[in-house]
PDB file of C-alpha atoms and ligand atoms in Angstrom:
ATOM      1  CA  UNK A   1      -0.336   0.115  -0.114  1.00 37.00           C
ATOM      2  CA  UNK A   2       1.322   3.541  -0.957  1.00 44.00           C
ATOM      3  CA  UNK A   3       1.449   6.189   1.627  1.00 52.00           C
ATOM      4  CA  UNK A   4       1.415  10.082   0.779  1.00 52.00           C
ATOM      5  CA  UNK A   5       4.928  10.128   0.791  1.00 49.00           C
ATOM      6  CA  UNK A   6       6.002   6.900  -0.735  1.00 55.00           C
ATOM      7  CA  UNK A   7       9.831   6.405  -0.126  1.00 48.00           C
ATOM      8  CA  UNK A   8       9.920   4.274  -3.531  1.00 81.00           C
ATOM      9  CA  UNK A   9      10.113   6.611  -5.365  1.00 97.00           C
ATOM     10  CA  UNK A  10      13.378   7.232  -7.721  1.00 98.00           C
ATOM     11  CA  UNK A  11      14.085  11.310  -8.308  1.00 99.00           C
ATOM     12  CA  UNK A  12      16.403  12.199 -11.135  1.00 99.00           C
ATOM     13  CA  UNK A  13      17.697  15.340 -10.458  1.00 99.00           C
ATOM     14  CA  UNK A  14      19.807  17.364 -13.653  1.00 99.00           C
ATOM     15  CA  UNK A  15      22.532  20.053 -12.233  1.00 98.00           C
ATOM     16  CA  UNK A  16      22.200  18.423  -8.676  1.00 98.00           C
ATOM     17  CA  UNK A  17      25.775  19.153  -7.894  1.00 98.00           C
ATOM     18  CA  UNK A  18      25.234  22.528  -7.652  1.00 98.00           C
ATOM     19  CA  UNK A  19      23.163  25.742  -6.179  1.00 98.00           C
ATOM     20  CA  UNK A  20      19.332  25.056  -6.791  1.00 98.00           C
ATOM     21  CA  UNK A  21      19.909  21.602  -8.219  1.00 98.00           C
ATOM     22  CA  UNK A  22      21.474  20.709  -4.931  1.00 98.00           C
ATOM     23  CA  UNK A  23      18.739  21.865  -2.613  1.00 98.00           C
ATOM     24  CA  UNK A  24      16.083  20.299  -4.850  1.00 99.00           C
ATOM     25  CA  UNK A  25      18.023  16.594  -4.459  1.00 98.00           C
ATOM     26  CA  UNK A  26      18.159  18.065  -0.505  1.00 98.00           C
ATOM     27  CA  UNK A  27      14.923  18.190  -0.441  1.00 98.00           C
ATOM     28  CA  UNK A  28      13.493  15.476  -2.363  1.00 98.00           C
ATOM     29  CA  UNK A  29      15.252  13.160   0.316  1.00 98.00           C
ATOM     30  CA  UNK A  30      14.225  14.688   2.944  1.00 98.00           C
ATOM     31  CA  UNK A  31      10.477  13.575   1.289  1.00 97.00           C
ATOM     32  CA  UNK A  32      11.827   9.745   1.286  1.00 97.00           C
ATOM     33  CA  UNK A  33      12.697   9.825  -2.203  1.00 98.00           C
ATOM     34  CA  UNK A  34      15.904   8.224  -3.728  1.00 98.00           C
ATOM     35  CA  UNK A  35      17.529  10.760  -5.228  1.00 98.00           C
ATOM     36  CA  UNK A  36      20.067  10.139  -8.681  1.00 99.00           C
ATOM     37  CA  UNK A  37      22.006  13.556  -8.599  1.00 99.00           C
ATOM     38  CA  UNK A  38      23.456  14.302 -12.083  1.00 99.00           C
ATOM     39  CA  UNK A  39      25.900  16.577 -13.083  1.00 98.00           C
ATOM     40  CA  UNK A  40      29.090  17.318 -14.897  1.00 98.00           C
ATOM     41  CA  UNK A  41      31.007  18.288 -12.003  1.00 97.00           C
ATOM     42  CA  UNK A  42      32.595  15.134 -10.061  1.00 97.00           C
ATOM     43  CA  UNK A  43      33.018  17.414  -6.718  1.00 98.00           C
ATOM     44  CA  UNK A  44      29.387  19.060  -7.266  1.00 98.00           C
ATOM     45  CA  UNK A  45      27.947  15.363  -7.234  1.00 98.00           C
ATOM     46  CA  UNK A  46      30.010  13.789  -4.308  1.00 98.00           C
ATOM     47  CA  UNK A  47      29.284  16.806  -2.326  1.00 98.00           C
ATOM     48  CA  UNK A  48      25.551  16.320  -2.540  1.00 98.00           C
ATOM     49  CA  UNK A  49      25.610  12.939  -2.147  1.00 98.00           C
ATOM     50  CA  UNK A  50      27.668  13.344   1.230  1.00 98.00           C
ATOM     51  CA  UNK A  51      25.351  15.754   2.746  1.00 98.00           C
ATOM     52  CA  UNK A  52      21.821  13.206   1.634  1.00 98.00           C
ATOM     53  CA  UNK A  53      23.623  10.031   2.752  1.00 98.00           C
ATOM     54  CA  UNK A  54      25.036  12.260   5.800  1.00 98.00           C
ATOM     55  CA  UNK A  55      21.329  12.711   6.574  1.00 98.00           C
ATOM     56  CA  UNK A  56      20.186   9.109   6.640  1.00 98.00           C
ATOM     57  CA  UNK A  57      19.046   9.809   3.089  1.00 98.00           C
ATOM     58  CA  UNK A  58      20.004   7.568   0.096  1.00 98.00           C
ATOM     59  CA  UNK A  59      21.482   9.231  -2.775  1.00 98.00           C
ATOM     60  CA  UNK A  60      23.536   8.150  -6.048  1.00 98.00           C
ATOM     61  CA  UNK A  61      25.775  10.340  -8.288  1.00 98.00           C
ATOM     62  CA  UNK A  62      25.831   9.951 -11.892  1.00 98.00           C
ATOM     63  CA  UNK A  63      28.112  11.572 -14.040  1.00 98.00           C
ATOM     64  CA  UNK A  64      25.775  12.969 -16.865  1.00 98.00           C
ATOM     65  CA  UNK A  65      26.439  15.341 -20.039  1.00 98.00           C
ATOM     66  CA  UNK A  66      23.065  16.469 -20.770  1.00 98.00           C
ATOM     67  CA  UNK A  67      24.188  17.576 -23.959  1.00 98.00           C
ATOM     68  CA  UNK A  68      24.541  13.566 -25.300  1.00 98.00           C
ATOM     69  CA  UNK A  69      21.897  11.462 -25.917  1.00 98.00           C
ATOM     70  CA  UNK A  70      24.260   8.420 -25.181  1.00 98.00           C
ATOM     71  CA  UNK A  71      25.721   9.805 -21.975  1.00 98.00           C
ATOM     72  CA  UNK A  72      21.757  10.462 -20.541  1.00 98.00           C
ATOM     73  CA  UNK A  73      20.652   7.121 -21.948  1.00 98.00           C
ATOM     74  CA  UNK A  74      23.435   5.212 -20.350  1.00 98.00           C
ATOM     75  CA  UNK A  75      23.031   7.312 -16.866  1.00 98.00           C
ATOM     76  CA  UNK A  76      19.292   6.413 -16.901  1.00 98.00           C
ATOM     77  CA  UNK A  77      20.157   3.006 -17.620  1.00 98.00           C
ATOM     78  CA  UNK A  78      22.519   3.072 -14.253  1.00 98.00           C
ATOM     79  CA  UNK A  79      20.040   4.743 -12.241  1.00 98.00           C
ATOM     80  CA  UNK A  80      17.630   1.915 -13.713  1.00 98.00           C
ATOM     81  CA  UNK A  81      19.929  -0.799 -12.514  1.00 98.00           C
ATOM     82  CA  UNK A  82      21.007   1.163  -8.939  1.00 98.00           C
ATOM     83  CA  UNK A  83      17.536   2.365  -7.988  1.00 98.00           C
ATOM     84  CA  UNK A  84      14.896   1.500  -9.815  1.00 98.00           C
ATOM     85  CA  UNK A  85      13.217   3.388 -12.966  1.00 98.00           C
ATOM     86  CA  UNK A  86      12.966   7.431 -12.622  1.00 98.00           C
ATOM     87  CA  UNK A  87       9.487   8.331 -11.257  1.00 98.00           C
ATOM     88  CA  UNK A  88      10.362  11.988 -10.643  1.00 99.00           C
ATOM     89  CA  UNK A  89      12.300  13.759 -13.250  1.00 99.00           C
ATOM     90  CA  UNK A  90      13.741  17.453 -12.565  1.00 99.00           C
ATOM     91  CA  UNK A  91      15.675  19.120 -15.179  1.00 99.00           C
ATOM     92  CA  UNK A  92      17.626  21.964 -13.737  1.00 98.00           C
ATOM     93  CA  UNK A  93      20.980  21.969 -15.250  1.00 98.00           C
ATOM     94  CA  UNK A  94      21.724  25.292 -16.815  1.00 98.00           C
ATOM     95  CA  UNK A  95      24.034  27.804 -17.857  1.00 97.00           C
ATOM     96  CA  UNK A  96      24.326  31.313 -19.474  1.00 95.00           C
ATOM     97  CA  UNK A  97      26.760  34.321 -19.551  1.00 92.00           C
ATOM     98  CA  UNK A  98      25.620  37.889 -19.643  1.00 90.00           C
ATOM     99  CA  UNK A  99      25.516  39.389 -23.421  1.00 93.00           C
ATOM    100  CA  UNK A 100      24.029  41.918 -25.435  1.00 96.00           C
ATOM    101  CA  UNK A 101      22.229  39.721 -27.923  1.00 98.00           C
ATOM    102  CA  UNK A 102      24.226  41.280 -31.027  1.00 98.00           C
ATOM    103  CA  UNK A 103      27.699  40.253 -29.370  1.00 97.00           C
ATOM    104  CA  UNK A 104      26.786  36.633 -29.502  1.00 98.00           C
ATOM    105  CA  UNK A 105      27.443  34.165 -32.103  1.00 98.00           C
ATOM    106  CA  UNK A 106      25.498  31.052 -33.671  1.00 98.00           C
ATOM    107  CA  UNK A 107      28.056  28.754 -31.553  1.00 98.00           C
ATOM    108  CA  UNK A 108      27.051  30.739 -28.619  1.00 98.00           C
ATOM    109  CA  UNK A 109      23.310  30.223 -29.370  1.00 98.00           C
ATOM    110  CA  UNK A 110      23.871  26.483 -29.618  1.00 98.00           C
ATOM    111  CA  UNK A 111      25.630  25.872 -26.503  1.00 98.00           C
ATOM    112  CA  UNK A 112      22.525  27.994 -24.653  1.00 98.00           C
ATOM    113  CA  UNK A 113      19.882  26.326 -26.270  1.00 98.00           C
ATOM    114  CA  UNK A 114      21.253  22.730 -26.204  1.00 98.00           C
ATOM    115  CA  UNK A 115      22.061  23.090 -22.217  1.00 98.00           C
ATOM    116  CA  UNK A 116      19.149  24.838 -21.880  1.00 98.00           C
ATOM    117  CA  UNK A 117      15.926  23.337 -23.893  1.00 98.00           C
ATOM    118  CA  UNK A 118      17.468  20.534 -25.493  1.00 99.00           C
ATOM    119  CA  UNK A 119      18.831  18.488 -22.378  1.00 98.00           C
ATOM    120  CA  UNK A 120      15.684  18.868 -21.296  1.00 99.00           C
ATOM    121  CA  UNK A 121      14.463  17.219 -24.592  1.00 99.00           C
ATOM    122  CA  UNK A 122      16.824  14.212 -23.969  1.00 99.00           C
ATOM    123  CA  UNK A 123      15.727  13.468 -20.402  1.00 99.00           C
ATOM    124  CA  UNK A 124      12.479  13.971 -21.024  1.00 99.00           C
ATOM    125  CA  UNK A 125      12.493  11.215 -24.009  1.00 98.00           C
ATOM    126  CA  UNK A 126      14.859   9.060 -21.733  1.00 98.00           C
ATOM    127  CA  UNK A 127      12.451   9.029 -18.544  1.00 98.00           C
ATOM    128  CA  UNK A 128       9.060   8.945 -19.790  1.00 98.00           C
ATOM    129  CA  UNK A 129       8.271   5.567 -21.094  1.00 98.00           C
ATOM    130  CA  UNK A 130       8.625   4.007 -17.483  1.00 98.00           C
ATOM    131  CA  UNK A 131       6.228   6.463 -15.830  1.00 98.00           C
ATOM    132  CA  UNK A 132       3.894   6.024 -18.753  1.00 98.00           C
ATOM    133  CA  UNK A 133       3.969   2.215 -18.098  1.00 98.00           C
ATOM    134  CA  UNK A 134       3.949   2.768 -14.131  1.00 97.00           C
ATOM    135  CA  UNK A 135       0.982   5.489 -14.460  1.00 98.00           C
ATOM    136  CA  UNK A 136       2.630   7.406 -12.247  1.00 98.00           C
ATOM    137  CA  UNK A 137       5.386   9.928 -12.632  1.00 98.00           C
ATOM    138  CA  UNK A 138       6.412  13.706 -12.157  1.00 98.00           C
ATOM    139  CA  UNK A 139       8.482  16.129 -14.482  1.00 99.00           C
ATOM    140  CA  UNK A 140       9.438  19.536 -13.024  1.00 99.00           C
ATOM    141  CA  UNK A 141      11.599  21.604 -15.383  1.00 99.00           C
ATOM    142  CA  UNK A 142      13.193  24.787 -13.975  1.00 99.00           C
ATOM    143  CA  UNK A 143      12.947  27.755 -16.406  1.00 98.00           C
ATOM    144  CA  UNK A 144      13.374  31.047 -15.124  1.00 98.00           C
ATOM    145  CA  UNK A 145      11.552  34.500 -14.839  1.00 96.00           C
ATOM    146  CA  UNK A 146      13.702  35.943 -17.761  1.00 96.00           C
ATOM    147  CA  UNK A 147      11.553  33.698 -20.085  1.00 98.00           C
ATOM    148  CA  UNK A 148       7.891  35.156 -18.768  1.00 96.00           C
ATOM    149  CA  UNK A 149       9.121  38.642 -18.478  1.00 93.00           C
ATOM    150  CA  UNK A 150      12.714  38.696 -20.440  1.00 93.00           C
ATOM    151  CA  UNK A 151      15.658  39.803 -19.395  1.00 90.00           C
ATOM    152  CA  UNK A 152      18.573  41.930 -20.348  1.00 89.00           C
ATOM    153  CA  UNK A 153      21.791  40.603 -21.718  1.00 92.00           C
ATOM    154  CA  UNK A 154      20.041  37.215 -21.427  1.00 94.00           C
ATOM    155  CA  UNK A 155      18.103  36.807 -24.944  1.00 98.00           C
ATOM    156  CA  UNK A 156      18.998  33.232 -25.938  1.00 98.00           C
ATOM    157  CA  UNK A 157      18.620  32.303 -23.107  1.00 98.00           C
ATOM    158  CA  UNK A 158      15.468  33.867 -22.394  1.00 98.00           C
ATOM    159  CA  UNK A 159      14.377  32.609 -25.646  1.00 98.00           C
ATOM    160  CA  UNK A 160      15.666  28.479 -24.705  1.00 98.00           C
ATOM    161  CA  UNK A 161      13.799  28.990 -20.938  1.00 98.00           C
ATOM    162  CA  UNK A 162      10.573  29.925 -22.757  1.00 98.00           C
ATOM    163  CA  UNK A 163      10.780  27.173 -25.113  1.00 99.00           C
ATOM    164  CA  UNK A 164      11.021  24.945 -21.452  1.00 99.00           C
ATOM    165  CA  UNK A 165       7.755  26.404 -20.706  1.00 98.00           C
ATOM    166  CA  UNK A 166       6.312  25.977 -24.241  1.00 98.00           C
ATOM    167  CA  UNK A 167       7.456  22.461 -23.962  1.00 99.00           C
ATOM    168  CA  UNK A 168       5.861  22.102 -20.636  1.00 99.00           C
ATOM    169  CA  UNK A 169       2.227  22.941 -21.385  1.00 98.00           C
ATOM    170  CA  UNK A 170       2.593  20.559 -24.639  1.00 98.00           C
ATOM    171  CA  UNK A 171       3.711  17.658 -22.896  1.00 98.00           C
ATOM    172  CA  UNK A 172       1.455  17.822 -19.914  1.00 99.00           C
ATOM    173  CA  UNK A 173      -1.133  17.889 -22.218  1.00 98.00           C
ATOM    174  CA  UNK A 174       0.374  14.524 -23.575  1.00 98.00           C
ATOM    175  CA  UNK A 175       0.519  13.369 -20.816  1.00 98.00           C
ATOM    176  CA  UNK A 176      -2.745  14.106 -18.607  1.00 98.00           C
ATOM    177  CA  UNK A 177      -4.637  11.139 -19.142  1.00 98.00           C
ATOM    178  CA  UNK A 178      -1.180   8.909 -18.082  1.00 98.00           C
ATOM    179  CA  UNK A 179      -0.557   9.849 -14.449  1.00 98.00           C
ATOM    180  CA  UNK A 180       2.401  11.749 -15.317  1.00 98.00           C
ATOM    181  CA  UNK A 181       2.327  15.549 -14.817  1.00 99.00           C
ATOM    182  CA  UNK A 182       4.570  18.169 -16.080  1.00 99.00           C
ATOM    183  CA  UNK A 183       5.108  21.488 -14.128  1.00 99.00           C
ATOM    184  CA  UNK A 184       7.194  24.531 -14.179  1.00 99.00           C
ATOM    185  CA  UNK A 185       9.433  26.512 -12.001  1.00 98.00           C
ATOM    186  CA  UNK A 186      10.780  29.866 -12.673  1.00 98.00           C
ATOM    187  CA  UNK A 187      13.473  31.160  -9.891  1.00 98.00           C
ATOM    188  CA  UNK A 188      14.136  35.201 -10.178  1.00 95.00           C
ATOM    189  CA  UNK A 189      17.709  35.995  -9.425  1.00 93.00           C
ATOM    190  CA  UNK A 190      18.746  33.520  -6.771  1.00 96.00           C
ATOM    191  CA  UNK A 191      22.223  33.366  -4.969  1.00 94.00           C
ATOM    192  CA  UNK A 192      24.064  30.171  -6.449  1.00 95.00           C
ATOM    193  CA  UNK A 193      27.814  29.914  -8.494  1.00 92.00           C
ATOM    194  CA  UNK A 194      25.968  30.625 -11.431  1.00 87.00           C
ATOM    195  CA  UNK A 195      24.356  34.252 -10.505  1.00 88.00           C
ATOM    196  CA  UNK A 196      28.080  34.714  -9.474  1.00 87.00           C
ATOM    197  CA  UNK A 197      29.930  33.686 -12.783  1.00 85.00           C
ATOM    198  CA  UNK A 198      27.080  35.194 -14.589  1.00 75.00           C
ATOM    199  CA  UNK A 199      28.051  38.852 -11.932  1.00 76.00           C
ATOM    200  CA  UNK A 200      32.243  37.967 -12.538  1.00 81.00           C
ATOM    201  CA  UNK A 201      32.107  37.279 -15.908  1.00 76.00           C
ATOM    202  CA  UNK A 202      30.760  40.673 -17.238  1.00 70.00           C
ATOM    203  CA  UNK A 203      31.737  44.003 -17.436  1.00 76.00           C
ATOM    204  CA  UNK A 204      27.912  45.191 -16.422  1.00 76.00           C
ATOM    205  CA  UNK A 205      27.061  41.789 -14.557  1.00 72.00           C
ATOM    206  CA  UNK A 206      27.468  43.327 -11.309  1.00 79.00           C
ATOM    207  CA  UNK A 207      25.192  46.331 -12.260  1.00 80.00           C
ATOM    208  CA  UNK A 208      22.512  44.184 -14.013  1.00 70.00           C
ATOM    209  CA  UNK A 209      22.175  41.603 -10.782  1.00 76.00           C
ATOM    210  CA  UNK A 210      21.801  44.886  -8.522  1.00 84.00           C
ATOM    211  CA  UNK A 211      19.277  46.119 -10.932  1.00 80.00           C
ATOM    212  CA  UNK A 212      17.390  42.974 -10.933  1.00 78.00           C
ATOM    213  CA  UNK A 213      17.140  42.957  -7.213  1.00 88.00           C
ATOM    214  CA  UNK A 214      16.222  46.210  -6.692  1.00 91.00           C
ATOM    215  CA  UNK A 215      12.868  44.913  -9.099  1.00 90.00           C
ATOM    216  CA  UNK A 216      11.987  42.399  -7.038  1.00 95.00           C
ATOM    217  CA  UNK A 217       8.975  43.519  -4.572  1.00 96.00           C
ATOM    218  CA  UNK A 218      10.854  41.867  -2.002  1.00 97.00           C
ATOM    219  CA  UNK A 219      14.008  43.605  -2.369  1.00 96.00           C
ATOM    220  CA  UNK A 220      16.524  40.882  -2.426  1.00 95.00           C
ATOM    221  CA  UNK A 221      17.795  37.968  -4.156  1.00 94.00           C
ATOM    222  CA  UNK A 222      16.364  34.193  -3.644  1.00 97.00           C
ATOM    223  CA  UNK A 223      18.005  31.278  -1.953  1.00 98.00           C
ATOM    224  CA  UNK A 224      18.416  27.987  -3.038  1.00 98.00           C
ATOM    225  CA  UNK A 225      16.417  26.026  -0.988  1.00 98.00           C
ATOM    226  CA  UNK A 226      13.071  28.907  -1.450  1.00 98.00           C
ATOM    227  CA  UNK A 227      12.758  27.499  -5.089  1.00 98.00           C
ATOM    228  CA  UNK A 228      13.562  23.931  -3.938  1.00 98.00           C
ATOM    229  CA  UNK A 229      10.332  23.810  -1.986  1.00 98.00           C
ATOM    230  CA  UNK A 230       8.380  24.775  -4.703  1.00 98.00           C
ATOM    231  CA  UNK A 231      10.006  21.811  -6.563  1.00 99.00           C
ATOM    232  CA  UNK A 232       9.331  19.096  -3.705  1.00 98.00           C
ATOM    233  CA  UNK A 233       5.388  20.485  -3.629  1.00 98.00           C
ATOM    234  CA  UNK A 234       5.132  19.649  -7.503  1.00 98.00           C
ATOM    235  CA  UNK A 235       6.968  16.002  -7.169  1.00 98.00           C
ATOM    236  CA  UNK A 236       4.769  15.223  -4.105  1.00 98.00           C
ATOM    237  CA  UNK A 237       1.856  12.542  -4.307  1.00 97.00           C
ATOM    238  CA  UNK A 238      -0.470  15.854  -3.480  1.00 97.00           C
ATOM    239  CA  UNK A 239       0.250  17.548  -6.325  1.00 98.00           C
ATOM    240  CA  UNK A 240      -1.355  14.668  -8.413  1.00 98.00           C
ATOM    241  CA  UNK A 241      -3.919  17.062  -9.839  1.00 98.00           C
ATOM    242  CA  UNK A 242      -1.819  19.832 -11.019  1.00 98.00           C
ATOM    243  CA  UNK A 243      -0.450  19.975 -14.396  1.00 99.00           C
ATOM    244  CA  UNK A 244       1.046  22.668 -17.199  1.00 98.00           C
ATOM    245  CA  UNK A 245       1.798  25.185 -14.611  1.00 98.00           C
ATOM    246  CA  UNK A 246       4.227  27.445 -14.097  1.00 98.00           C
ATOM    247  CA  UNK A 247       5.281  28.839 -10.799  1.00 98.00           C
ATOM    248  CA  UNK A 248       7.442  31.661  -9.856  1.00 98.00           C
ATOM    249  CA  UNK A 249       9.733  31.640  -7.036  1.00 98.00           C
ATOM    250  CA  UNK A 250      11.429  35.352  -7.360  1.00 97.00           C
ATOM    251  CA  UNK A 251       9.872  37.858  -4.568  1.00 97.00           C
ATOM    252  CA  UNK A 252       6.792  39.009  -6.752  1.00 97.00           C
ATOM    253  CA  UNK A 253       9.079  39.891  -9.880  1.00 94.00           C
ATOM    254  CA  UNK A 254       6.325  38.403 -11.608  1.00 92.00           C
ATOM    255  CA  UNK A 255       2.791  38.117 -10.787  1.00 91.00           C
ATOM    256  CA  UNK A 256       0.540  36.511 -13.082  1.00 78.00           C
TER     257      UNK A 256
HETATM  258  N1  NAD B   1      20.576  31.564  -9.852  1.00 54.05           N
HETATM  259  C1  NAD B   1      19.869  32.388 -10.574  1.00 54.05           C
HETATM  260  O1  NAD B   1      20.069  33.301 -10.451  1.00 54.05           O
HETATM  261  C2  NAD B   1      18.410  31.592 -11.668  1.00 54.05           C
HETATM  262  C3  NAD B   1      17.452  32.015 -12.167  1.00 54.05           C
HETATM  263  C4  NAD B   1      16.779  31.436 -12.984  1.00 54.05           C
HETATM  264  C5  NAD B   1      16.831  30.114 -13.358  1.00 54.05           C
HETATM  265  N2  NAD B   1      17.976  29.665 -12.694  1.00 54.05           N
HETATM  266  C6  NAD B   1      17.903  28.512 -13.315  1.00 54.05           C
HETATM  267  O2  NAD B   1      18.241  27.530 -12.540  1.00 54.05           O
HETATM  268  C7  NAD B   1      18.899  26.058 -12.632  1.00 54.05           C
HETATM  269  C8  NAD B   1      20.084  25.696 -11.348  1.00 54.05           C
HETATM  270  O3  NAD B   1      20.490  27.165 -12.239  1.00 54.05           O
HETATM  271  P1  NAD B   1      21.747  27.382 -10.625  1.00 54.05           P
HETATM  272  O4  NAD B   1      21.736  29.193 -10.548  1.00 54.05           O
HETATM  273  O5  NAD B   1      21.841  26.446  -9.397  1.00 54.05           O
HETATM  274  O6  NAD B   1      23.329  27.299 -11.486  1.00 54.05           O
HETATM  275  P2  NAD B   1      24.574  26.463 -10.976  1.00 54.05           P
HETATM  276  O7  NAD B   1      25.625  26.892 -11.856  1.00 54.05           O
HETATM  277  O8  NAD B   1      24.674  26.716  -9.508  1.00 54.05           O
HETATM  278  O9  NAD B   1      23.853  25.026 -11.053  1.00 54.05           O
HETATM  279  C9  NAD B   1      23.695  24.308 -12.165  1.00 54.05           C
HETATM  280  C10 NAD B   1      24.558  23.234 -12.321  1.00 54.05           C
HETATM  281  O10 NAD B   1      23.916  22.304 -13.596  1.00 54.05           O
HETATM  282  C11 NAD B   1      25.266  21.640 -14.425  1.00 54.05           C
HETATM  283  N3  NAD B   1      25.202  21.199 -16.058  1.00 54.05           N
HETATM  284  C12 NAD B   1      25.638  22.573 -16.519  1.00 54.05           C
HETATM  285  N4  NAD B   1      25.987  21.922 -18.050  1.00 54.05           N
HETATM  286  C13 NAD B   1      25.526  21.085 -17.767  1.00 54.05           C
HETATM  287  C14 NAD B   1      25.218  19.595 -18.858  1.00 54.05           C
HETATM  288  N5  NAD B   1      25.945  19.902 -20.043  1.00 54.05           N
HETATM  289  N6  NAD B   1      24.832  18.280 -17.879  1.00 54.05           N
HETATM  290  C15 NAD B   1      25.095  18.192 -16.933  1.00 54.05           C
HETATM  291  N7  NAD B   1      24.895  19.359 -15.718  1.00 54.05           N
HETATM  292  C16 NAD B   1      25.194  20.639 -16.262  1.00 54.05           C
HETATM  293  C17 NAD B   1      26.332  22.485 -13.550  1.00 54.05           C
HETATM  294  O11 NAD B   1      27.553  21.849 -13.831  1.00 54.05           O
HETATM  295  C18 NAD B   1      26.145  23.007 -12.075  1.00 54.05           C
HETATM  296  O12 NAD B   1      26.197  21.877 -11.367  1.00 54.05           O
HETATM  297  C19 NAD B   1      19.292  26.599 -14.043  1.00 54.05           C
HETATM  298  O13 NAD B   1      18.357  25.880 -15.329  1.00 54.05           O
HETATM  299  C20 NAD B   1      19.047  28.033 -14.068  1.00 54.05           C
HETATM  300  O14 NAD B   1      19.107  28.028 -15.679  1.00 54.05           O
HETATM  301  C21 NAD B   1      18.718  30.124 -11.849  1.00 54.05           C
END
C-alpha cells in the first residue's frame, strides 16, 4: 500500500551538483525519495550525495552530460539498475553568460539552447516511457523569470527558457491521462554559483544583478532552498491534480 510520501519513488535531478539543483536533491531526499544526482561536475555531485547520506537519505552520483543523448541514456540505465526506474524527473541543469544579443554568435546560441532546452528534451525522452508504464510520474522543469518577462543581456537564454515552458505545457497535455504531471518552476535571481559566475564574467554583470534585485518587490535575491520547496510540492503525491503550471519563485518579480 502506498503512503502519502512513498519512499520507493526514484528522482533524477540534473544539475544536482550545485546551487538550486543541490537543494532540490536535498528536499526530495528529505521527502523520502531515492535521489540520482546528475551533473558534469564530479566534486559537486559527490558533495550533494555526501550531504544527503549524512542525513540518512539515499543518493547516487550519476555523471551525465545532458548535451549528449548517449550520456543521458547510459546515465538513466545506471539509475534503473541501481535504484529502479525514474519516477520523478527534475530538469535543473542550466547555463548562461550575460551578453548583448548582437555580441553573441551561432556557437553561443547552440550552447545555450543545447543545455537549457535540448537537455530537457533528451532526459524527458529517456525517462517518460517507464513513468507512462507505471501510470505515475512527475516532471518538473526549471525555467526562469527571464522567460516570462525578458531579461536584458539574456536574449537567447530567455528564449530557451521560454521554450522549456511551452514544451512543458504541451507535455502536460500529452501526459494528462497517463498519471504523469509536468510543471515548471521559474526562479528569479537566486544566490548560486551560476549567478556569481554571470556577475564575474561580465563588465556590466554587477550592475545588471543589482538592478534585478532592486526590481524584486522583496528587494533581495532568492535562496536555492526557496526554489527547492516549490519543486518538492510539484513532485509530491498530493500534487497529482496539478499539471501544466508555471510557478515563479522570485519575491514577487513576476505576478500573473
Ligand atoms: N541562479 C539564478 O539566478 C537562476 C535564475 C533563474 C533560473 N535559474 C535556473 O536554475 C537552474 C539551476 O541554476 P543554478 O543557479 O543553481 O546554477 P549552478 O551553476 O549553481 O548549477 C547548475 C548545474 O548544472 C550543471 N550543468 C551545466 N551544464 C550541464 C550539462 N551539460 N549536463 C549536466 N549538468 C550540467 C552544472 O555543472 C551545475 O552543477 C538552471 O536551469 C538556471 O538556468 C537560475
